[in-house]
Amino acid sequence: MRPSIEGDDAAGAKVEDEAAASRAELVPPEPARDAPPEPRAENDVLPTSWTSAVLQTLPMLLLAAVGLLLSGRELDRISRWGVFRAVDKYLILVPIMMNLKGNLELNLSLRMSTAANMGELDNRRTRQVLVRGNLALLQAQALIIACVAGALSFAMGHDWRGAAGAGAAASSVAGTSAAPNATAATLVSRGIHTPGRPNVDRALRLRNGYLEFFMIVAVSMMSASLSSAVQGTCLCALVVWSRRLRLDPDQSVVPIAGSLGDLITLTVLALLAAGMLPSEGSLLSLALFVVLIGLCCVMVFMTLRNVYVHELFGYGWTPLLAAAVISSVAGLLLDRNAEKYDGLALVAPVVSGLPGVAAAILTSTLSSALHTGRVVAATRSSGAYEPLQDAGAHADRYPPASRRFTPLCDWQLPLTLLVCTSLVQIGYLIVLWLTGSLVFGWQFAVCFTVLSVLLVCIALTLGYTLCLLLWYFDYDPDTSCMPYVTSLVDALSELFLFAAFAAAHALGDRVST
């Protein structure tokens, strides 16, 4: 009997060994806490061909250019609406909202593209939870940002037009054609009117009051919520369908977020502002403000309950606010210098927008490669403590300090973006010349071409370097990179445009429309 028992024990041990081996194949062993990642091929970021890269990139850049042009024309059209003349604080709100909302939707497209490339959207349940969490996060961020933007635009409008508003109000109250005297201006600025002669101008009577404040903030929050719902849903759907069609969402979805978002935000803001104007002075705006604050609280609660996005709510605000400040300063420079050069407003939307879109495509692709492990870049945490006997064992797995921010992939996508973006910008300039919309000589054509190509190079380099820099300091590039890149590229594009017009003028060229 003993040999039989030993045989059974041996057979049982063999079965257990086979089961353990199969489990080891199914579940890979967990790496050590401080162990560096496995080395990857450095050229594994862009496995597609040149033809495929051009076919995916060029149509999206053309679509982005069309979206930027439509946004510029829409802004020029709605600025003549009566609501923007009656409540001109909306004109201050527009550029702030466009910058903040555009960065929020760019961040959403980068996060969803990274999730798609990591395979997190392949499972139905995971996809539903991830999409719901990102949409709730987008709504919460949009409502908070819109509330701050509305309050800021109200404060800025109250400051810069206080004296002019007081003078116009005094003239209306006095009812004379002469210039208003200082006493009448002071009384009206304090809200004191002549007894027996009430002010019949409704907009003037409500100007700078709390009802106007609530109206502007409510319109800002409603437009941000509705446009975020529309564009966020479309972006998530496009990322999912790109994954199913085996397209790269970094190259097919990110340009849409960087161009069409402004058009949607402008349209919704203008329609809501015009719709709310007849109810100016009523408590409707206050009621809407309370409802929107409640909606914001609900969205924050849903975000914090979502396991995929709850950590994203606490950070990422500093890049958004810094980008808003940089873009506001750049917009102020453009407003003050646009009248000096005829035709500047025609080329500004494309020149300032397309390099940022190209940088967003490159940054999104690199961020996805870093998250999926297709590219290994140094991080600050990789310098953690390791035993002396293990020191130097994995030194070749990390790039040296001299290569920390040098290219970790081939030049296929950057060169494709450089060529395609430059061709679209130059083609747009040729279209303006052929249609007679802009008249210029060879001097301006040469200056514009050189500076536009240089701007695209700077934008791509800035996006690439900043992405690796944020990754090194353990920040998520999907959340923190693009606000800085887009705002800096906007400022540089305006400086380059001024330089192109000034150089052409110095060379004897006269640009005209």
Coordinates of C-alpha atoms in Angstrom, one line a residue:
M1 CA 0.0 0.0 0.0
R2 CA 2.8 2.4 0.7
P3 CA 4.0 2.6 -3.0
S4 CA 0.4 3.3 -4.0
I5 CA 0.2 6.2 -1.4
E6 CA 3.5 7.6 -2.6
G7 CA 2.3 7.4 -6.2
D8 CA -0.9 9.3 -5.3
D9 CA 1.1 11.9 -3.5
A10 CA 3.4 12.3 -6.5
A11 CA 0.4 12.6 -8.8
G12 CA -1.2 15.2 -6.6
A13 CA 2.0 17.2 -6.3
K14 CA 2.3 17.1 -10.1
V15 CA -1.3 18.4 -10.5
E16 CA -0.7 21.2 -8.0
D17 CA 2.6 22.2 -9.8
E18 CA 0.7 22.4 -13.1
A19 CA -2.1 24.5 -11.6
A20 CA 0.4 26.8 -10.0
A21 CA 2.2 27.2 -13.4
S22 CA -1.0 27.9 -15.2
R23 CA -1.9 30.5 -12.6
A24 CA 1.5 32.1 -13.0
E25 CA 0.9 32.4 -16.7
L26 CA -2.5 34.0 -16.3
V27 CA -1.5 36.3 -13.5
P28 CA 2.0 37.8 -13.9
P29 CA 4.0 38.4 -10.8
E30 CA 3.7 41.9 -9.3
P31 CA 6.9 44.0 -9.7
A32 CA 8.7 45.3 -6.7
R33 CA 7.7 48.7 -5.4
D34 CA 10.8 50.5 -6.5
A35 CA 11.6 48.3 -9.5
P36 CA 11.8 50.3 -12.8
P37 CA 9.6 49.4 -15.7
E38 CA 10.6 47.0 -18.4
P39 CA 12.6 48.5 -21.2
R40 CA 10.7 49.3 -24.3
A41 CA 11.6 49.9 -27.9
E42 CA 12.3 53.6 -28.4
N43 CA 10.7 53.8 -31.8
D44 CA 7.5 52.0 -30.8
V45 CA 5.4 55.2 -30.4
L46 CA 4.4 55.7 -34.0
P47 CA 4.0 52.3 -35.8
T48 CA 2.0 53.7 -38.7
S49 CA 3.3 54.6 -42.1
W50 CA 3.9 58.1 -43.4
T51 CA 0.9 57.8 -45.7
S52 CA -1.4 56.8 -42.8
A53 CA -0.1 59.6 -40.6
V54 CA -0.8 62.2 -43.4
L55 CA -4.2 60.8 -44.1
Q56 CA -5.2 60.9 -40.4
T57 CA -3.6 64.3 -39.7
L58 CA -4.2 66.5 -42.7
P59 CA -8.1 66.2 -42.9
M60 CA -8.3 66.9 -39.2
L61 CA -6.1 70.0 -39.5
L62 CA -8.3 71.3 -42.4
L63 CA -11.4 70.7 -40.3
A64 CA -9.7 72.5 -37.4
A65 CA -8.9 75.5 -39.7
V66 CA -12.5 75.6 -40.8
G67 CA -13.7 75.6 -37.2
L68 CA -11.3 78.4 -36.2
L69 CA -12.5 80.5 -39.2
L70 CA -16.1 79.9 -38.3
S71 CA -15.4 80.8 -34.7
G72 CA -13.8 84.1 -35.7
R73 CA -16.7 85.0 -38.0
E74 CA -19.2 84.1 -35.4
L75 CA -17.5 86.3 -32.8
D76 CA -17.5 89.2 -35.3
R77 CA -21.2 88.7 -36.1
I78 CA -22.5 88.3 -32.5
S79 CA -20.5 91.3 -31.3
R80 CA -23.0 93.5 -33.3
W81 CA -26.0 92.0 -31.6
G82 CA -28.1 94.3 -29.4
V83 CA -27.6 92.2 -26.3
F84 CA -23.9 92.8 -26.4
R85 CA -24.4 96.6 -26.8
A86 CA -26.9 96.7 -24.0
V87 CA -24.9 94.5 -21.6
D88 CA -21.3 94.9 -22.8
K89 CA -19.9 92.8 -20.0
Y90 CA -20.7 89.9 -22.2
L91 CA -18.0 91.0 -24.6
I92 CA -15.5 90.7 -21.7
L93 CA -16.9 87.3 -20.8
V94 CA -16.5 85.8 -24.3
P95 CA -12.7 85.5 -24.6
I96 CA -12.4 84.3 -21.0
M97 CA -15.0 81.6 -21.6
M98 CA -13.5 80.5 -24.9
N99 CA -10.0 80.0 -23.3
L100 CA -11.2 78.2 -20.2
K101 CA -13.8 76.0 -21.9
G102 CA -11.4 75.1 -24.7
N103 CA -8.8 73.9 -22.3
L104 CA -11.3 71.9 -20.3
E105 CA -12.4 70.1 -23.5
L106 CA -8.9 69.6 -24.7
N107 CA -8.1 67.9 -21.3
L108 CA -11.1 65.7 -21.7
S109 CA -10.0 64.6 -25.2
L110 CA -6.5 63.8 -24.0
R111 CA -7.8 61.8 -21.0
M112 CA -10.2 59.8 -23.2
S113 CA -7.6 59.2 -25.9
T114 CA -5.2 57.9 -23.2
A115 CA -7.9 55.6 -21.8
A116 CA -8.7 54.3 -25.3
N117 CA -5.0 53.5 -26.0
M118 CA -4.7 51.8 -22.7
G119 CA -7.6 49.5 -23.5
E120 CA -9.9 50.8 -20.7
L121 CA -12.7 51.5 -23.2
D122 CA -12.8 47.9 -24.5
N123 CA -14.9 46.6 -21.5
R124 CA -18.5 47.8 -21.6
R125 CA -18.9 48.3 -17.9
T126 CA -15.6 50.1 -17.5
R127 CA -16.4 52.3 -20.5
Q128 CA -19.7 53.4 -19.0
V129 CA -18.3 54.2 -15.6
L130 CA -15.3 56.0 -17.2
V131 CA -17.5 58.1 -19.6
R132 CA -20.0 59.0 -16.9
G133 CA -17.2 60.1 -14.6
N134 CA -15.4 62.2 -17.2
L135 CA -18.7 63.9 -18.2
A136 CA -19.5 64.6 -14.5
L137 CA -16.0 66.0 -14.0
L138 CA -16.3 68.2 -17.1
Q139 CA -19.7 69.6 -15.9
A140 CA -18.3 70.3 -12.4
Q141 CA -15.2 72.1 -13.8
A142 CA -17.2 74.0 -16.4
L143 CA -19.8 75.3 -13.9
I144 CA -17.1 76.4 -11.4
I145 CA -14.9 78.0 -14.1
A146 CA -18.0 79.7 -15.6
C147 CA -19.0 81.1 -12.3
V148 CA -15.6 82.6 -11.7
A149 CA -15.5 83.9 -15.3
G150 CA -18.9 85.6 -15.0
A151 CA -17.9 87.3 -11.7
L152 CA -14.6 88.4 -13.2
S153 CA -16.2 89.8 -16.3
F154 CA -18.7 91.7 -14.2
A155 CA -15.9 93.2 -12.0
M156 CA -13.8 94.1 -15.0
G157 CA -16.8 95.8 -16.7
H158 CA -17.7 97.7 -13.6
D159 CA -14.2 99.1 -13.2
W160 CA -13.3 100.2 -16.7
R161 CA -16.6 101.8 -17.7
G162 CA -17.6 103.4 -14.4
A163 CA -16.8 106.9 -15.3
A164 CA -18.2 106.7 -18.8
G165 CA -21.4 105.1 -17.5
A166 CA -21.8 107.8 -14.9
G167 CA -21.4 110.5 -17.5
A168 CA -23.9 108.9 -19.9
A169 CA -26.4 108.3 -17.1
A170 CA -26.1 111.9 -16.0
S171 CA -26.8 113.1 -19.5
S172 CA -29.9 110.9 -19.7
V173 CA -31.2 112.0 -16.4
A174 CA -30.5 115.7 -17.0
G175 CA -32.3 115.5 -20.4
T176 CA -30.1 118.2 -21.9
S177 CA -27.8 118.3 -24.9
A178 CA -25.0 119.9 -23.0
A179 CA -22.2 118.0 -21.3
P180 CA -23.2 116.6 -17.9
N181 CA -21.9 118.4 -14.9
A182 CA -19.9 116.7 -12.2
T183 CA -22.6 116.9 -9.6
A184 CA -25.1 115.0 -11.8
A185 CA -22.5 112.4 -12.6
T186 CA -21.7 111.9 -9.0
L187 CA -25.4 111.5 -8.0
V188 CA -26.1 109.0 -10.7
S189 CA -22.9 107.0 -10.0
R190 CA -24.2 106.7 -6.4
G191 CA -27.6 105.5 -7.6
I192 CA -29.3 108.8 -6.6
H193 CA -31.7 110.3 -9.2
T194 CA -33.6 113.6 -9.4
P195 CA -36.9 113.3 -7.4
G196 CA -39.9 113.1 -9.7
R197 CA -37.9 112.2 -12.8
P198 CA -37.2 108.5 -12.6
N199 CA -34.7 107.0 -15.0
V200 CA -36.6 105.4 -17.9
D201 CA -33.6 103.5 -19.3
R202 CA -34.0 100.0 -17.9
A203 CA -30.5 98.8 -18.8
L204 CA -29.0 102.0 -17.2
R205 CA -31.1 101.6 -14.1
L206 CA -30.0 98.0 -13.6
R207 CA -26.4 98.6 -14.5
N208 CA -23.8 97.3 -12.0
G209 CA -26.6 96.0 -9.7
Y210 CA -26.9 92.6 -8.1
L211 CA -29.5 91.5 -10.6
E212 CA -27.2 92.2 -13.5
F213 CA -24.5 90.2 -11.7
F214 CA -26.7 87.2 -11.3
M215 CA -27.8 87.4 -14.9
I216 CA -24.3 87.4 -16.2
V217 CA -23.1 84.6 -14.0
A218 CA -26.3 82.5 -14.7
V219 CA -25.8 83.0 -18.5
S220 CA -22.2 82.1 -18.2
M221 CA -22.9 78.9 -16.2
M222 CA -25.8 77.8 -18.4
S223 CA -23.8 78.3 -21.6
A224 CA -20.8 76.4 -20.1
S225 CA -23.0 73.5 -18.9
L226 CA -25.0 73.1 -22.1
S227 CA -21.9 73.4 -24.4
S228 CA -19.9 71.0 -22.2
A229 CA -22.8 68.5 -22.3
V230 CA -23.0 68.7 -26.1
Q231 CA -19.3 68.7 -26.9
G232 CA -18.3 66.3 -24.1
T233 CA -20.8 63.7 -25.3
C234 CA -19.7 64.1 -28.9
L235 CA -16.0 63.8 -27.9
C236 CA -16.6 60.6 -25.8
A237 CA -18.6 59.1 -28.7
L238 CA -15.9 59.9 -31.2
V239 CA -13.2 58.4 -29.0
V240 CA -15.2 55.2 -28.6
W241 CA -15.9 54.9 -32.3
S242 CA -12.3 55.7 -33.2
R243 CA -11.3 52.8 -31.0
R244 CA -13.7 50.5 -32.7
L245 CA -12.7 51.6 -36.2
R246 CA -9.0 51.2 -35.2
L247 CA -8.2 54.9 -35.7
D248 CA -5.9 56.8 -33.4
P249 CA -8.0 59.2 -31.3
D250 CA -5.0 61.3 -30.6
Q251 CA -4.9 62.3 -34.2
S252 CA -8.6 62.2 -35.1
V253 CA -10.5 63.5 -32.0
V254 CA -8.1 66.0 -30.4
P255 CA -8.2 68.5 -33.3
I256 CA -12.0 68.6 -33.1
A257 CA -11.8 69.5 -29.4
G258 CA -9.2 72.2 -30.2
S259 CA -11.3 74.0 -32.9
L260 CA -15.0 73.4 -32.8
G261 CA -15.4 73.9 -29.1
D262 CA -15.1 77.7 -29.4
L263 CA -17.8 77.8 -32.1
I264 CA -20.3 75.8 -29.9
T265 CA -19.5 77.9 -26.8
L266 CA -20.0 81.2 -28.7
T267 CA -23.3 80.1 -30.3
V268 CA -24.8 78.9 -27.0
L269 CA -23.6 81.9 -25.1
A270 CA -25.0 84.4 -27.6
L271 CA -28.4 82.6 -27.8
L272 CA -28.8 82.4 -24.0
A273 CA -27.7 86.0 -23.5
A274 CA -30.3 87.2 -26.1
G275 CA -33.0 85.0 -24.5
M276 CA -32.3 86.3 -21.0
L277 CA -32.3 90.0 -21.9
P278 CA -36.1 90.4 -21.8
S279 CA -36.1 89.1 -18.2
E280 CA -33.4 91.5 -17.1
G281 CA -34.3 93.0 -13.7
S282 CA -36.5 90.0 -12.7
L283 CA -35.7 87.3 -10.2
L284 CA -35.4 84.7 -12.9
S285 CA -31.6 85.1 -13.1
L286 CA -31.3 84.6 -9.3
A287 CA -33.4 81.5 -9.4
L288 CA -31.3 80.1 -12.3
F289 CA -28.2 80.9 -10.4
V290 CA -29.4 78.9 -7.3
V291 CA -30.4 75.9 -9.5
L292 CA -27.0 75.9 -11.3
I293 CA -25.2 76.0 -8.0
G294 CA -27.2 73.0 -6.9
L295 CA -26.4 71.2 -10.2
C296 CA -22.7 72.0 -9.6
C297 CA -22.9 70.4 -6.2
V298 CA -24.5 67.3 -7.7
M299 CA -21.8 67.0 -10.3
V300 CA -19.0 67.4 -7.7
F301 CA -20.6 64.6 -5.7
M302 CA -20.8 62.3 -8.7
T303 CA -17.2 63.1 -9.6
L304 CA -16.0 62.3 -6.1
R305 CA -17.9 59.0 -6.1
N306 CA -16.4 57.8 -9.4
V307 CA -13.3 55.7 -8.9
Y308 CA -11.7 56.7 -12.2
V309 CA -11.8 60.5 -11.9
H310 CA -12.2 61.4 -8.2
E311 CA -8.5 62.1 -7.9
L312 CA -8.6 64.5 -10.9
F313 CA -11.0 67.0 -9.2
G314 CA -8.5 68.3 -6.7
Y315 CA -5.7 69.4 -9.1
G316 CA -5.4 70.9 -12.5
W317 CA -6.9 74.3 -11.6
T318 CA -3.6 76.2 -11.6
P319 CA -2.8 75.5 -15.3
L320 CA -6.4 76.6 -16.2
L321 CA -6.1 79.9 -14.3
A322 CA -2.6 80.6 -15.5
A323 CA -3.7 80.0 -19.1
A324 CA -6.6 82.4 -18.6
V325 CA -4.3 85.1 -17.4
I326 CA -1.8 84.6 -20.2
S327 CA -4.5 84.5 -22.9
S328 CA -6.2 87.6 -21.4
V329 CA -3.0 89.6 -21.7
A330 CA -2.4 88.3 -25.2
G331 CA -6.0 89.3 -26.2
L332 CA -5.4 92.7 -24.7
L333 CA -2.3 93.2 -26.8
L334 CA -4.2 92.0 -29.9
D335 CA -7.1 94.5 -29.3
R336 CA -4.7 97.4 -28.9
N337 CA -2.6 96.6 -32.0
A338 CA -5.2 95.2 -34.4
E339 CA -6.0 98.6 -35.8
K340 CA -2.4 99.3 -36.6
Y341 CA -2.2 96.7 -39.3
D342 CA -4.9 96.2 -41.9
G343 CA -5.8 92.5 -42.3
L344 CA -4.4 91.3 -39.0
A345 CA -7.9 90.1 -37.9
L346 CA -8.2 87.9 -41.0
V347 CA -5.1 85.8 -40.4
A348 CA -5.1 85.8 -36.6
P349 CA -7.6 82.9 -36.0
V350 CA -5.7 80.4 -38.2
V351 CA -2.2 81.4 -37.2
S352 CA -2.9 81.4 -33.5
G353 CA -5.1 78.3 -33.5
L354 CA -3.5 75.7 -35.8
P355 CA 0.0 75.5 -34.1
G356 CA -1.8 74.9 -30.8
V357 CA -3.9 72.1 -32.4
A358 CA -0.7 70.5 -33.8
A359 CA 1.0 70.7 -30.4
A360 CA -2.1 69.1 -28.9
I361 CA -1.9 66.1 -31.3
L362 CA 1.8 65.5 -30.5
T363 CA 1.3 66.0 -26.8
S364 CA -1.7 63.6 -26.7
T365 CA 0.2 61.0 -28.7
L366 CA 3.2 61.2 -26.4
S367 CA 1.1 61.2 -23.2
S368 CA -0.7 58.0 -24.4
A369 CA 2.7 56.4 -25.2
L370 CA 4.0 57.3 -21.7
H371 CA 0.8 56.0 -19.9
T372 CA 0.8 52.7 -21.9
G373 CA 4.5 52.1 -21.4
R374 CA 5.4 52.3 -25.1
V375 CA 7.9 54.9 -24.2
V376 CA 9.9 54.9 -21.0
A377 CA 10.9 58.4 -19.7
A378 CA 12.7 59.3 -16.6
T379 CA 10.7 60.3 -13.5
R380 CA 11.7 61.9 -10.3
S381 CA 10.4 58.8 -8.4
S382 CA 12.7 56.5 -10.4
G383 CA 15.5 57.8 -8.2
A384 CA 14.1 56.1 -5.1
Y385 CA 16.3 54.2 -2.7
E386 CA 17.5 50.8 -3.7
P387 CA 19.9 48.5 -1.9
L388 CA 23.6 48.9 -2.6
Q389 CA 24.0 45.5 -4.2
D390 CA 21.2 46.4 -6.7
A391 CA 22.5 49.8 -7.6
G392 CA 23.3 50.1 -11.2
A393 CA 21.6 46.9 -12.1
H394 CA 18.8 48.7 -14.0
A395 CA 20.8 51.8 -14.9
D396 CA 20.4 51.1 -18.6
R397 CA 16.6 51.1 -18.4
Y398 CA 16.4 54.8 -17.9
P399 CA 17.8 57.5 -20.3
P400 CA 20.7 59.5 -19.0
A401 CA 20.2 63.0 -17.8
S402 CA 21.5 64.4 -21.1
R403 CA 18.7 62.5 -23.0
R404 CA 16.0 63.2 -20.5
F405 CA 14.1 65.6 -22.8
T406 CA 15.5 64.5 -26.2
P407 CA 13.3 62.6 -28.6
L408 CA 12.4 59.1 -27.4
C409 CA 10.6 58.3 -30.6
D410 CA 11.1 58.8 -34.3
W411 CA 10.4 62.0 -36.2
Q412 CA 7.4 60.8 -38.2
L413 CA 4.6 62.5 -36.4
P414 CA 6.4 65.8 -35.6
L415 CA 7.5 66.2 -39.2
T416 CA 4.1 65.3 -40.5
L417 CA 2.5 67.8 -38.2
L418 CA 5.0 70.5 -39.2
V419 CA 4.5 70.0 -42.9
C420 CA 0.7 69.7 -42.8
T421 CA 0.2 72.6 -40.5
S422 CA 2.5 74.9 -42.5
L423 CA 0.8 73.9 -45.8
V424 CA -2.7 74.6 -44.3
Q425 CA -1.5 78.1 -43.1
I426 CA 0.2 78.9 -46.4
G427 CA -2.8 77.6 -48.4
Y428 CA -5.1 79.9 -46.3
L429 CA -2.9 82.9 -47.1
I430 CA -3.0 82.0 -50.9
V431 CA -6.8 81.7 -50.7
L432 CA -7.0 85.2 -49.2
W433 CA -4.8 86.5 -51.9
L434 CA -6.7 84.8 -54.8
T435 CA -10.1 86.0 -53.5
G436 CA -8.9 89.6 -53.0
S437 CA -9.7 89.5 -49.3
L438 CA -6.1 90.4 -48.5
V439 CA -3.7 92.3 -50.8
F440 CA 0.0 91.9 -50.2
G441 CA 3.4 91.6 -51.9
W442 CA 6.2 89.0 -51.8
Q443 CA 7.7 90.7 -48.7
F444 CA 4.7 89.8 -46.5
A445 CA 4.4 86.4 -48.1
V446 CA 8.0 85.5 -47.2
C447 CA 7.8 87.0 -43.7
F448 CA 4.5 85.2 -43.0
T449 CA 5.8 81.8 -44.3
V450 CA 9.0 81.9 -42.3
L451 CA 7.4 83.1 -39.1
S452 CA 4.5 80.7 -39.3
V453 CA 6.8 77.7 -39.9
L454 CA 8.9 78.8 -37.0
L455 CA 5.9 79.2 -34.8
V456 CA 4.8 75.6 -35.5
C457 CA 8.3 74.4 -34.7
I458 CA 8.2 76.2 -31.4
A459 CA 4.7 74.9 -30.5
L460 CA 5.7 71.3 -31.2
T461 CA 8.9 71.6 -29.2
L462 CA 7.1 73.3 -26.4
G463 CA 4.4 70.7 -26.2
Y464 CA 6.9 67.8 -26.4
T465 CA 9.3 69.2 -23.8
L466 CA 6.6 70.3 -21.3
C467 CA 4.9 66.9 -21.5
L468 CA 8.2 65.1 -20.6
L469 CA 8.9 67.8 -17.9
L470 CA 5.5 67.3 -16.2
W471 CA 5.9 63.5 -16.5
Y472 CA 9.4 63.8 -14.8
F473 CA 7.9 65.7 -11.8
D474 CA 5.0 63.1 -11.5
Y475 CA 2.3 65.4 -13.0
D476 CA -0.3 64.0 -15.5
P477 CA 0.3 65.7 -18.9
D478 CA -3.3 65.0 -19.8
T479 CA -4.4 67.5 -17.2
S480 CA -1.6 70.0 -16.9
C481 CA 0.1 70.3 -20.2
M482 CA -2.2 71.8 -22.8
P483 CA -3.5 74.9 -20.9
Y484 CA 0.1 76.1 -20.7
V485 CA 0.9 75.2 -24.3
T486 CA -2.2 76.8 -25.9
S487 CA -1.9 80.0 -23.9
L488 CA 1.8 80.4 -24.6
V489 CA 1.3 79.6 -28.3
D490 CA -1.5 82.2 -28.5
A491 CA 0.7 84.9 -27.1
L492 CA 3.7 83.9 -29.3
S493 CA 1.4 83.8 -32.4
E494 CA 0.3 87.4 -31.9
L495 CA 3.9 88.5 -31.4
F496 CA 4.9 86.7 -34.6
L497 CA 2.0 88.3 -36.5
F498 CA 3.0 91.7 -35.4
A499 CA 6.6 91.0 -36.4
A500 CA 5.5 89.7 -39.8
F501 CA 3.4 92.8 -40.5
A502 CA 6.1 95.2 -39.2
A503 CA 8.9 93.5 -41.2
A504 CA 6.8 93.6 -44.4
H505 CA 6.0 97.3 -43.8
A506 CA 9.7 98.0 -43.2
L507 CA 10.5 96.3 -46.5
G508 CA 8.1 98.5 -48.4
D509 CA 5.0 96.2 -48.6
R510 CA 1.6 97.6 -47.9
V511 CA -0.9 95.0 -46.7
S512 CA -4.5 95.9 -47.2
T513 CA -7.9 94.3 -47.3

